[in-house]
Coordinates of C-alpha atoms in Angstrom, one line a residue:
Chain A
M19 CA 121.8 69.1 105.7
L20 CA 122.8 69.0 102.0
Q21 CA 119.4 67.8 101.0
Y22 CA 117.8 70.6 103.0
F23 CA 120.1 73.1 101.3
L24 CA 119.2 71.9 97.8
R25 CA 115.5 71.9 98.6
R26 CA 115.7 75.5 99.8
L27 CA 117.7 76.4 96.7
A28 CA 115.1 74.9 94.5
A29 CA 112.4 76.8 96.3
L30 CA 114.0 80.1 95.2
V31 CA 113.2 79.4 91.6
P32 CA 109.4 80.2 91.8
V33 CA 110.1 83.2 93.9
L34 CA 112.6 84.6 91.3
F35 CA 110.1 83.8 88.6
L36 CA 107.5 85.9 90.4
I37 CA 109.9 88.7 90.9
S38 CA 110.9 88.6 87.2
I39 CA 107.2 89.2 86.3
F40 CA 106.9 92.1 88.7
V41 CA 110.1 93.6 87.5
F42 CA 109.2 93.3 83.9
L43 CA 105.7 94.7 84.2
F44 CA 106.8 97.6 86.5
I45 CA 109.7 98.6 84.3
H46 CA 107.4 98.7 81.3
A47 CA 105.0 100.9 83.2
L48 CA 107.7 103.5 83.6
P49 CA 106.8 106.8 82.0
G50 CA 109.1 108.0 79.2
D51 CA 109.9 106.4 75.9
P52 CA 113.4 104.8 75.7
A53 CA 113.4 104.8 71.9
R54 CA 112.8 108.5 71.8
L55 CA 115.4 109.1 74.6
L56 CA 118.0 107.1 72.7
A57 CA 117.3 108.8 69.4
G58 CA 117.7 112.2 70.9
E59 CA 115.6 115.4 70.8
S60 CA 116.2 116.2 67.2
A61 CA 115.4 112.7 65.7
T62 CA 112.6 112.2 63.3
Q63 CA 109.6 109.9 64.0
E64 CA 111.1 107.4 61.5
E65 CA 114.4 107.2 63.3
V66 CA 112.7 106.7 66.6
E67 CA 110.6 103.8 65.0
A68 CA 113.7 102.3 63.6
I69 CA 115.4 102.2 67.0
R70 CA 112.2 100.8 68.5
K71 CA 112.2 98.0 66.0
A72 CA 115.9 97.3 66.4
L73 CA 115.5 96.9 70.2
N74 CA 112.3 94.7 69.8
L75 CA 110.4 97.3 71.8
D76 CA 107.6 97.2 69.2
R77 CA 106.6 93.6 69.9
P78 CA 103.7 92.6 72.2
L79 CA 104.5 92.8 75.9
F80 CA 104.1 89.1 76.4
A81 CA 106.5 88.3 73.6
Q82 CA 109.0 90.7 75.1
Y83 CA 108.7 89.0 78.5
V84 CA 109.3 85.5 77.0
D85 CA 112.4 86.9 75.3
F86 CA 113.5 88.4 78.6
L87 CA 113.1 85.0 80.3
K88 CA 114.8 83.1 77.5
N89 CA 117.8 85.5 77.6
L90 CA 117.9 85.4 81.4
A91 CA 118.1 81.6 81.3
T92 CA 121.0 81.7 78.9
G93 CA 122.8 84.4 80.8
N94 CA 122.2 87.0 78.1
L95 CA 121.1 90.1 80.0
G96 CA 120.6 92.2 76.9
I97 CA 122.2 95.4 75.6
S98 CA 122.3 98.6 77.4
L99 CA 120.2 101.3 75.7
R100 CA 122.6 103.9 77.0
T101 CA 126.0 102.6 76.1
G102 CA 125.3 99.8 73.6
E103 CA 127.4 97.5 75.7
P104 CA 126.2 94.0 76.9
V105 CA 124.5 94.5 80.3
A106 CA 126.4 91.4 81.6
T107 CA 129.7 93.2 80.9
M108 CA 128.6 96.3 82.7
I109 CA 127.4 94.4 85.7
G110 CA 130.5 92.3 85.8
R111 CA 132.6 95.4 85.9
A112 CA 130.5 97.0 88.7
F113 CA 130.1 93.9 90.8
M114 CA 133.6 93.6 92.4
P115 CA 133.7 97.2 93.7
T116 CA 130.4 96.8 95.4
F117 CA 131.3 93.3 96.6
W118 CA 134.5 94.6 98.3
L119 CA 132.7 97.6 99.7
S120 CA 129.9 95.5 101.3
V121 CA 132.3 92.8 102.6
C122 CA 134.6 95.3 104.3
A123 CA 131.7 97.2 105.8
L124 CA 130.0 94.1 107.1
A125 CA 133.2 92.6 108.5
W126 CA 134.2 95.5 110.6
S127 CA 130.7 96.4 111.7
V128 CA 129.7 92.9 112.8
V129 CA 132.9 92.3 114.8
F130 CA 132.8 95.8 116.3
G131 CA 129.1 95.7 117.1
L132 CA 129.4 92.2 118.7
V133 CA 132.3 93.1 121.0
A134 CA 130.7 96.5 121.9
G135 CA 127.4 94.8 122.6
V136 CA 128.9 92.1 124.9
V137 CA 131.0 94.6 126.8
S138 CA 128.0 96.9 127.2
A139 CA 125.9 94.0 128.5
V140 CA 128.6 92.9 131.0
R141 CA 129.0 96.4 132.3
R142 CA 125.3 97.1 132.3
G143 CA 124.3 100.4 133.9
S144 CA 127.8 101.8 133.9
A145 CA 128.7 105.1 132.4
G146 CA 130.5 103.2 129.6
D147 CA 127.3 101.3 128.9
H148 CA 125.2 104.5 128.7
A149 CA 127.7 106.2 126.5
G150 CA 128.0 103.2 124.2
M151 CA 124.2 103.0 123.9
F152 CA 123.9 106.7 123.2
L153 CA 126.5 106.3 120.5
A154 CA 124.5 103.4 119.1
V155 CA 121.3 105.4 118.9
S156 CA 123.3 108.2 117.2
G157 CA 124.7 105.7 114.7
I158 CA 121.2 104.5 113.9
S159 CA 120.0 108.1 113.4
M160 CA 123.0 109.2 111.4
P161 CA 122.2 109.7 107.7
N162 CA 125.0 107.7 106.0
F163 CA 125.5 110.2 103.3
W164 CA 126.2 112.9 105.9
L165 CA 128.6 110.7 107.7
G166 CA 130.4 110.0 104.4
L167 CA 130.6 113.7 103.6
L168 CA 131.9 114.5 107.1
L169 CA 134.6 111.8 106.8
M170 CA 135.5 113.1 103.3
Q171 CA 135.6 116.6 104.6
F172 CA 138.0 115.8 107.4
F173 CA 140.3 113.0 105.9
S174 CA 140.3 114.0 102.3
V175 CA 139.8 117.7 102.1
H176 CA 141.2 118.9 105.4
L177 CA 144.1 116.3 105.9
G178 CA 144.5 115.2 102.3
W179 CA 145.1 111.6 103.3
L180 CA 142.6 109.8 101.2
G181 CA 140.8 110.2 97.9
T182 CA 137.3 111.6 97.5
S183 CA 135.9 109.5 94.7
G184 CA 136.4 106.4 92.6
F185 CA 138.0 103.1 93.4
D186 CA 141.6 103.0 92.2
E187 CA 143.6 101.6 95.1
P188 CA 142.7 99.6 98.3
S189 CA 142.9 102.6 100.5
D190 CA 139.9 104.1 98.7
L191 CA 137.9 101.4 100.5
I192 CA 138.5 102.9 103.9
L193 CA 136.1 105.8 104.0
P194 CA 133.2 104.2 102.1
S195 CA 133.2 101.0 104.2
I196 CA 133.3 103.0 107.5
T197 CA 130.4 105.0 106.2
L198 CA 128.4 102.0 105.0
G199 CA 129.1 99.9 108.2
A200 CA 128.4 102.6 110.8
G201 CA 124.6 102.0 111.0
V202 CA 125.1 98.3 111.0
A203 CA 127.6 98.4 113.8
A204 CA 125.1 100.5 115.9
V205 CA 122.3 98.1 115.3
M206 CA 124.5 95.0 116.0
A207 CA 125.7 96.6 119.3
R208 CA 122.2 97.3 120.5
F209 CA 120.9 93.9 119.5
T210 CA 123.8 91.9 120.9
R211 CA 123.6 93.8 124.2
S212 CA 119.9 92.9 124.7
A213 CA 120.5 89.3 123.5
V214 CA 123.3 88.7 126.0
I215 CA 121.3 90.3 128.8
D216 CA 118.4 87.9 128.0
V217 CA 120.7 84.9 128.0
A218 CA 122.4 85.9 131.1
R219 CA 119.2 85.4 133.0
E220 CA 119.0 81.7 132.1
D221 CA 119.7 78.8 134.5
F222 CA 122.6 77.4 132.6
I223 CA 124.6 80.6 133.1
R224 CA 124.0 80.4 136.8
T225 CA 125.1 76.7 136.7
A226 CA 128.3 77.7 134.7
R227 CA 129.1 80.3 137.4
A228 CA 128.2 77.9 140.2
K229 CA 130.6 75.3 139.0
G230 CA 133.4 77.9 139.2
L231 CA 134.1 78.8 135.6
R232 CA 135.9 82.0 135.1
E233 CA 133.6 84.9 134.2
R234 CA 135.3 85.4 130.9
I235 CA 134.5 81.8 129.8
V236 CA 130.9 82.2 131.1
I237 CA 130.3 85.3 129.0
W238 CA 132.2 84.7 125.8
K239 CA 131.6 80.9 125.5
H240 CA 128.3 80.1 127.2
A241 CA 126.4 83.3 127.0
L242 CA 127.6 84.6 123.7
R243 CA 127.2 81.3 121.9
N244 CA 123.5 81.2 122.9
A245 CA 122.9 84.8 122.2
L246 CA 124.4 84.3 118.7
I247 CA 121.3 82.8 117.1
P248 CA 119.2 86.0 117.1
V249 CA 122.4 88.0 116.4
V250 CA 123.1 86.0 113.3
T251 CA 119.6 86.6 112.0
M252 CA 120.1 90.3 112.6
A253 CA 123.4 90.3 110.8
G254 CA 121.8 88.6 107.8
L255 CA 119.0 91.2 107.7
Q256 CA 121.7 93.9 108.0
F257 CA 123.5 92.6 105.0
G258 CA 120.3 93.2 103.0
F259 CA 120.2 96.7 104.5
L260 CA 123.8 97.1 103.3
L261 CA 122.8 96.3 99.8
G262 CA 120.3 99.2 99.9
G263 CA 122.7 101.5 101.8
S264 CA 125.5 100.9 99.3
I265 CA 123.5 102.7 96.6
V266 CA 123.5 105.9 98.7
V267 CA 127.1 105.5 99.8
E268 CA 128.3 104.8 96.3
K269 CA 126.7 108.1 95.2
V270 CA 128.6 110.0 98.0
F271 CA 132.0 108.5 97.0
R272 CA 131.3 108.3 93.2
W273 CA 131.9 104.6 93.6
P274 CA 132.0 102.6 90.3
G275 CA 129.7 99.9 91.6
L276 CA 126.2 98.4 91.2
G277 CA 124.5 101.2 93.0
S278 CA 125.9 103.9 90.7
L279 CA 125.0 101.8 87.7
L280 CA 121.5 101.4 89.0
L281 CA 121.0 105.1 89.6
D282 CA 122.4 106.0 86.1
A283 CA 120.1 103.4 84.6
I284 CA 117.0 104.7 86.4
N285 CA 117.8 108.2 85.3
F286 CA 118.2 107.2 81.7
R287 CA 115.3 104.7 81.6
D288 CA 117.8 102.0 80.6
Y289 CA 115.3 99.1 80.8
A290 CA 117.8 96.3 80.3
V291 CA 120.1 97.4 83.1
V292 CA 117.4 98.2 85.6
Q293 CA 115.8 94.9 85.0
A294 CA 119.0 92.9 85.4
E295 CA 120.1 94.9 88.5
I296 CA 116.8 94.4 90.3
M297 CA 116.9 90.7 89.6
L298 CA 120.5 90.6 90.8
F299 CA 119.7 92.5 94.0
S300 CA 116.7 90.2 94.7
L301 CA 118.8 87.1 94.0
Q302 CA 121.5 88.3 96.4
F303 CA 119.0 89.1 99.0
L304 CA 117.4 85.6 98.8
L305 CA 120.8 83.9 98.9
I306 CA 121.8 85.8 101.9
N307 CA 118.6 84.8 103.8
L308 CA 119.3 81.2 102.8
A309 CA 122.9 81.4 104.0
V310 CA 121.7 82.8 107.4
D311 CA 119.4 79.8 107.8
M312 CA 122.2 77.4 107.0
L313 CA 124.4 79.2 109.5
Y314 CA 122.0 78.4 112.4
G315 CA 122.8 74.7 112.1
F316 CA 126.5 75.4 112.6
I317 CA 126.1 77.7 115.5
N318 CA 123.5 75.7 117.4
P319 CA 123.8 71.9 117.0
A320 CA 120.3 71.6 118.5
I321 CA 118.9 72.9 115.3
R322 CA 119.7 70.5 112.6
Y323 CA 117.7 70.3 109.4
K324 CA 116.2 67.1 108.2
Chain B
M206 CA 98.3 112.0 125.2
A207 CA 94.6 111.3 125.6
L208 CA 95.0 108.2 123.5
V209 CA 97.9 107.0 125.5
S210 CA 96.2 107.4 128.9
D211 CA 93.6 104.7 128.4
A212 CA 95.9 102.5 126.3
P213 CA 98.2 100.9 128.8
A214 CA 95.3 99.5 130.9
A215 CA 94.8 96.6 128.5
G216 CA 97.3 94.1 127.4
Q217 CA 99.4 94.2 130.5
K218 CA 98.8 93.7 134.2
T219 CA 99.4 96.6 136.5
E220 CA 100.5 95.1 139.7
R221 CA 100.8 98.2 141.8
I222 CA 97.2 98.7 142.8
A223 CA 97.7 102.2 144.3
R224 CA 98.6 103.8 140.9
S225 CA 96.4 104.3 138.0
P226 CA 97.8 103.2 134.7
F227 CA 98.2 106.8 133.7
S228 CA 100.1 107.9 136.7
E229 CA 102.3 104.9 136.3
F230 CA 102.9 105.9 132.7
R231 CA 103.7 109.5 133.7
R232 CA 106.1 108.4 136.4
R233 CA 108.1 106.3 133.9
F234 CA 108.0 108.9 131.2
V235 CA 109.2 111.7 133.4
T236 CA 112.1 109.6 134.5
R237 CA 113.1 109.5 130.9
L238 CA 114.4 113.0 130.8
G239 CA 116.1 112.4 127.5
A240 CA 112.9 111.5 125.9
L241 CA 111.3 114.7 127.2
A242 CA 114.1 116.8 126.0
A243 CA 113.9 115.1 122.6
G244 CA 110.2 115.8 122.4
F245 CA 110.7 119.4 123.4
F246 CA 113.4 119.9 120.8
L247 CA 111.2 118.6 118.0
L248 CA 108.3 120.7 119.1
V249 CA 110.4 123.9 119.2
M250 CA 111.9 123.1 115.8
L251 CA 108.5 122.6 114.3
L252 CA 107.2 125.9 115.8
V253 CA 110.2 127.9 114.7
A254 CA 110.0 126.3 111.2
L255 CA 106.3 127.3 111.0
A256 CA 107.0 130.8 112.2
A257 CA 110.1 131.3 110.1
P258 CA 108.5 133.5 107.4
W259 CA 107.7 136.1 110.1
I260 CA 110.8 135.9 112.2
L261 CA 113.6 135.5 109.7
P262 CA 114.9 138.3 107.6
F263 CA 115.5 135.9 104.7
G264 CA 113.3 133.6 102.8
P265 CA 114.5 130.1 101.7
D266 CA 114.5 131.0 98.0
E267 CA 115.8 134.6 98.1
F268 CA 118.9 135.0 95.9
D269 CA 121.7 137.3 96.8
Y270 CA 124.5 137.2 94.2
K271 CA 126.7 139.6 96.2
N272 CA 126.8 137.1 99.0
T273 CA 127.3 133.7 97.5
L274 CA 129.0 130.9 99.5
S275 CA 129.7 133.1 102.5
A276 CA 130.7 131.4 105.7
P277 CA 128.5 131.4 108.8
S278 CA 128.2 134.8 110.4
A279 CA 126.1 136.9 112.7
I280 CA 123.8 137.7 109.8
H281 CA 123.7 134.3 108.0
W282 CA 123.9 131.9 110.9
A283 CA 124.6 128.9 108.7
G284 CA 126.2 130.8 105.8
T285 CA 124.8 131.1 102.3
D286 CA 124.8 128.7 99.3
E287 CA 126.0 129.0 95.7
F288 CA 123.1 131.4 94.9
G289 CA 123.5 133.4 98.1
R290 CA 120.4 131.9 99.7
D291 CA 120.4 131.8 103.5
I292 CA 121.1 128.2 104.6
F293 CA 119.5 128.6 108.0
A294 CA 116.2 129.6 106.3
R295 CA 116.5 126.7 103.9
I296 CA 117.1 124.3 106.8
L297 CA 113.9 125.5 108.5
N298 CA 112.0 125.1 105.3
G299 CA 113.5 121.6 105.1
A300 CA 112.3 120.9 108.6
K301 CA 108.7 121.7 107.6
L302 CA 109.0 119.6 104.6
S303 CA 110.7 116.6 106.3
M304 CA 108.2 116.6 109.2
F305 CA 105.4 116.8 106.7
I306 CA 106.7 113.9 104.6
G307 CA 107.5 111.8 107.8
F308 CA 104.2 112.4 109.4
V309 CA 102.0 112.0 106.4
S310 CA 103.7 108.9 105.0
V311 CA 103.8 107.1 108.4
T312 CA 100.1 108.1 109.0
I313 CA 99.1 106.5 105.6
G314 CA 101.2 103.5 106.4
A315 CA 99.8 103.2 109.9
V316 CA 96.2 103.5 108.8
I317 CA 96.5 100.9 106.1
G318 CA 98.6 98.6 108.3
V319 CA 96.4 98.9 111.4
I320 CA 93.2 98.1 109.4
A321 CA 94.9 95.2 107.6
G322 CA 96.3 93.8 110.9
L323 CA 93.0 94.2 112.7
L324 CA 91.1 92.4 110.0
A325 CA 93.7 89.7 109.7
G326 CA 93.9 89.1 113.5
Y327 CA 90.2 89.3 114.1
Y328 CA 88.9 87.2 111.2
G329 CA 91.9 84.9 110.8
G330 CA 91.7 82.2 108.1
W331 CA 92.6 82.9 104.4
L332 CA 92.4 86.7 105.0
D333 CA 95.1 86.4 107.7
S334 CA 97.3 84.2 105.4
I335 CA 97.1 86.6 102.5
V336 CA 97.8 89.7 104.6
M337 CA 100.7 88.2 106.4
R338 CA 102.3 86.7 103.3
V339 CA 102.2 90.1 101.6
A340 CA 103.6 91.7 104.7
D341 CA 106.4 89.1 104.8
V342 CA 107.4 89.8 101.2
L343 CA 107.4 93.6 101.8
F344 CA 109.2 93.1 105.0
A345 CA 111.9 91.0 103.4
F346 CA 113.0 93.9 101.2
P347 CA 115.4 96.6 102.6
G348 CA 113.3 99.8 102.9
I349 CA 115.5 102.0 100.8
L350 CA 115.7 99.5 98.0
L351 CA 111.9 99.2 97.9
A352 CA 111.6 102.9 98.0
I353 CA 114.1 103.3 95.1
G354 CA 112.1 100.7 93.2
I355 CA 108.8 102.5 93.7
V356 CA 110.2 106.0 92.8
A357 CA 111.9 104.5 89.8
I358 CA 108.5 103.4 88.6
L359 CA 106.4 106.3 89.7
G360 CA 109.0 109.0 89.0
A361 CA 110.5 111.5 91.4
G362 CA 108.5 114.2 93.3
L363 CA 107.0 114.9 96.6
T364 CA 103.8 112.7 96.3
N365 CA 105.7 109.7 95.0
V366 CA 108.3 110.0 97.8
I367 CA 105.5 109.9 100.3
I368 CA 103.9 106.9 98.7
A369 CA 107.3 105.1 98.5
V370 CA 108.0 105.7 102.2
A371 CA 104.4 104.9 103.3
V372 CA 104.5 101.5 101.6
F373 CA 107.3 100.2 103.6
S374 CA 105.7 101.3 106.9
V375 CA 102.6 99.1 106.3
P376 CA 103.8 95.6 107.0
A377 CA 105.3 96.5 110.5
F378 CA 102.1 98.1 111.6
A379 CA 100.0 95.2 110.3
R380 CA 102.2 92.7 112.3
I381 CA 102.1 94.7 115.5
V382 CA 98.3 95.1 115.4
R383 CA 97.6 91.6 114.3
S384 CA 99.5 90.0 117.2
G385 CA 97.8 92.4 119.7
T386 CA 94.4 91.5 118.2
L387 CA 95.0 87.8 118.5
G388 CA 95.5 88.2 122.2
L389 CA 92.8 90.7 122.8
K390 CA 90.0 89.0 120.9
E391 CA 90.0 86.2 123.5
T392 CA 89.5 88.5 126.5
T393 CA 86.4 88.6 128.7
Y394 CA 85.5 92.1 127.9
V395 CA 85.4 91.4 124.1
E396 CA 83.3 88.4 124.9
A397 CA 81.0 90.6 127.0
A398 CA 80.7 93.1 124.2
R399 CA 79.8 90.4 121.7
A400 CA 77.2 89.0 124.2
A401 CA 75.8 92.5 124.5
G402 CA 75.2 92.4 120.7
A403 CA 78.0 94.7 119.5
S404 CA 78.8 94.4 115.8
N405 CA 82.2 93.1 114.5
V406 CA 83.1 96.6 113.5
I407 CA 82.3 98.1 116.9
I408 CA 84.2 95.3 118.6
M409 CA 87.3 95.7 116.4
F410 CA 87.6 99.5 116.5
R411 CA 86.0 100.3 119.9
H412 CA 87.1 97.4 122.0
I413 CA 90.2 95.8 120.5
L414 CA 92.0 98.7 118.8
P415 CA 92.5 100.9 121.9
G416 CA 94.2 97.9 123.6
G417 CA 96.8 97.7 120.9
L418 CA 97.3 101.4 120.5
G419 CA 100.2 101.7 122.9
A420 CA 102.5 99.7 120.7
V421 CA 101.3 101.5 117.6
I422 CA 102.1 104.9 119.0
V423 CA 105.6 103.8 120.0
Y424 CA 106.3 102.4 116.5
F425 CA 104.7 105.4 114.9
T426 CA 107.2 107.7 116.6
M427 CA 110.2 105.7 115.7
R428 CA 109.0 105.2 112.2
I429 CA 108.8 109.0 111.5
G430 CA 112.5 109.1 112.2
T431 CA 113.2 106.3 109.8
S432 CA 110.9 107.7 107.1
I433 CA 112.6 111.1 107.3
L434 CA 116.0 109.3 106.8
T435 CA 114.7 107.4 103.8
A436 CA 113.0 110.5 102.2
T437 CA 116.2 112.6 102.6
S438 CA 118.3 109.7 101.2
L439 CA 116.0 109.5 98.1
S440 CA 116.4 113.3 97.6
F441 CA 120.2 112.9 98.0
I442 CA 120.4 110.3 95.3
G443 CA 118.3 112.5 93.0
L444 CA 115.1 110.4 93.3
G445 CA 113.2 112.6 95.7
V446 CA 111.9 116.2 95.5
E447 CA 113.1 118.6 92.9
P448 CA 116.8 119.4 93.5
S449 CA 116.1 123.1 93.6
I450 CA 113.7 122.8 96.6
A451 CA 115.0 123.7 100.0
E452 CA 115.1 120.1 101.3
W453 CA 117.8 118.6 103.5
G454 CA 118.8 115.7 101.2
A455 CA 118.8 117.8 98.1
M456 CA 120.9 120.5 99.9
L457 CA 123.5 117.9 100.8
S458 CA 123.6 116.6 97.3
T459 CA 124.2 120.0 95.7
G460 CA 126.6 121.0 98.5
R461 CA 129.0 118.1 97.9
E462 CA 131.0 119.8 95.2
Y463 CA 131.3 123.0 97.2
M464 CA 132.4 121.0 100.2
L465 CA 135.3 119.5 98.1
A466 CA 136.3 123.1 97.4
G467 CA 136.5 123.8 101.1
K468 CA 133.0 125.2 101.8
W469 CA 132.0 122.9 104.6
H470 CA 128.9 124.7 105.8
L471 CA 126.8 123.8 102.8
T472 CA 126.7 120.2 103.8
F473 CA 127.4 120.4 107.6
F474 CA 124.3 122.2 108.7
P475 CA 121.6 120.3 106.6
G476 CA 123.2 117.0 107.7
L477 CA 123.2 118.1 111.3
A478 CA 119.5 118.9 111.0
I479 CA 118.6 115.5 109.7
F480 CA 120.7 113.8 112.3
L481 CA 119.3 115.7 115.3
T482 CA 115.7 115.3 114.0
V483 CA 116.0 111.5 113.5
L484 CA 117.9 111.1 116.8
C485 CA 115.2 112.9 118.7
F486 CA 112.4 110.8 117.2
N487 CA 114.3 107.7 118.1
I488 CA 115.0 108.8 121.7
L489 CA 111.4 109.8 122.0
G490 CA 110.3 106.5 120.7
D491 CA 112.6 104.6 123.1
G492 CA 111.3 106.6 126.0
L493 CA 107.6 106.0 125.1
R494 CA 108.3 102.3 124.7
D495 CA 109.9 102.1 128.2
A496 CA 107.0 104.1 129.6
L497 CA 104.3 102.1 128.1
D498 CA 105.8 98.6 128.6
P499 CA 107.1 98.0 132.2
K500 CA 108.3 94.6 131.1
L501 CA 111.0 96.1 129.0
D502 CA 112.2 98.2 131.9
D503 CA 115.6 96.7 132.7
N504 CA 117.1 99.3 134.9

């Protein structure tokens, strides 16, 4: 198991290398001149050139890429063109707000989706099942930025219970994580429901019932455990979806996280930050996929990696 | 509909001999009243949006500084925005735009994906490996993240949004068509066509493609909903169409500040429009899927 894990971890290196080339080339294909942007509208040509030189933007593309890799390997992510701060510091500051937001969103939505899905599967065809599944389709169709604004309108503007922007106290997490998790909860509920219905048709479920186990044990222990493998895959994929969704939700709630940082950087053509952020998002995404693969082994002892 | 009628015949066995595949399809589809209602709603919305310039007293870009931020009323059904523009007229303009973006981007994605999947499935070998690896990589990235990346490179604007949204539709269509092709190319009628001397192109497009079209149509419908959601998200975060254009995501983005000041109608109605539109595409897609694939019918 450990060996398998290490081998998979090593396999990420060439993938990241490839992504780094793409990111680097694409970023440099961006229209707009960062040196000119930084110098300001009124700067002379000499001033622009001086800034270009100071930031090494005048060197050949390949040399800039080698620098980029060298710095990446030593953990030096460069200096932000916009604020003059080290990129690592900016990302370090933005990381925890996004981390808490994603974790809270994933936690409630997976638990809620799982329970709703199983209950729906057990009461298949009932009014509650239909209502639940209609709610799930609605959740999938709901633009998360609208949901965020609706919640904000009701709880912050109308009732005045919660804040509308920023992350100053733990209660600020409530609305953004509900917003971010809603779509995931809906997908999880739908997916769990069909996975449980599939498993319930299997012979071993009939056997479990035939030997007189209580229905609750049959469903929650025998059926759910076997339905869990596709469900875990889905949860992993959804975590990736959360990373993307968090960018939009952070914009709604003016959240001081990685998403807001990325959008600011894109608007300002802040190369160093965009590069570092895309690498970080890719790395997170690859690690999550790896974690999902490792989880299989724990859930289903029949799958053990050599 | 004409495309659908001959599609279900292939790829699945129709066990009831008395019914033709089409009447079978129709029976299942009609039972999905929800899907019918959703399709009807979308059609009406599109027609009203297209006819809006002739039936509405206000244009989407008409300023009225005496009537800014007014609440919904009998004259302005959804109120007016910060420039006194009629929000209902802007929503209808947004409907036209969103439907256009959704339809065009998914069509581009579908055409590229279908051709790639057909070639990969039919010829196999290295072509198949390359197409599927590229599809895997694209598939692995969350759609909105990929779209943000593409717009970040190409710049904002309508055309680039369409490209960004189209790109992430490609891999799914390629996969669906490829797996259908793998099964269909072994069938007797394809063998017969080949024996009769049909060229590879004729076999692929005339004999194999129609068999896999059912799944493509279902996915196409659902994808339009997802694409509208992504395109409006891009506009909301400022990476989509020009913020001044009457587009749903852009309207929500500028409406946020006024909402905080208590003007709820600036964000409520455009959001509702996105939600209902995407919901209807999803329900319609679900209904089409159930109607085209009896195996999935678990009622």
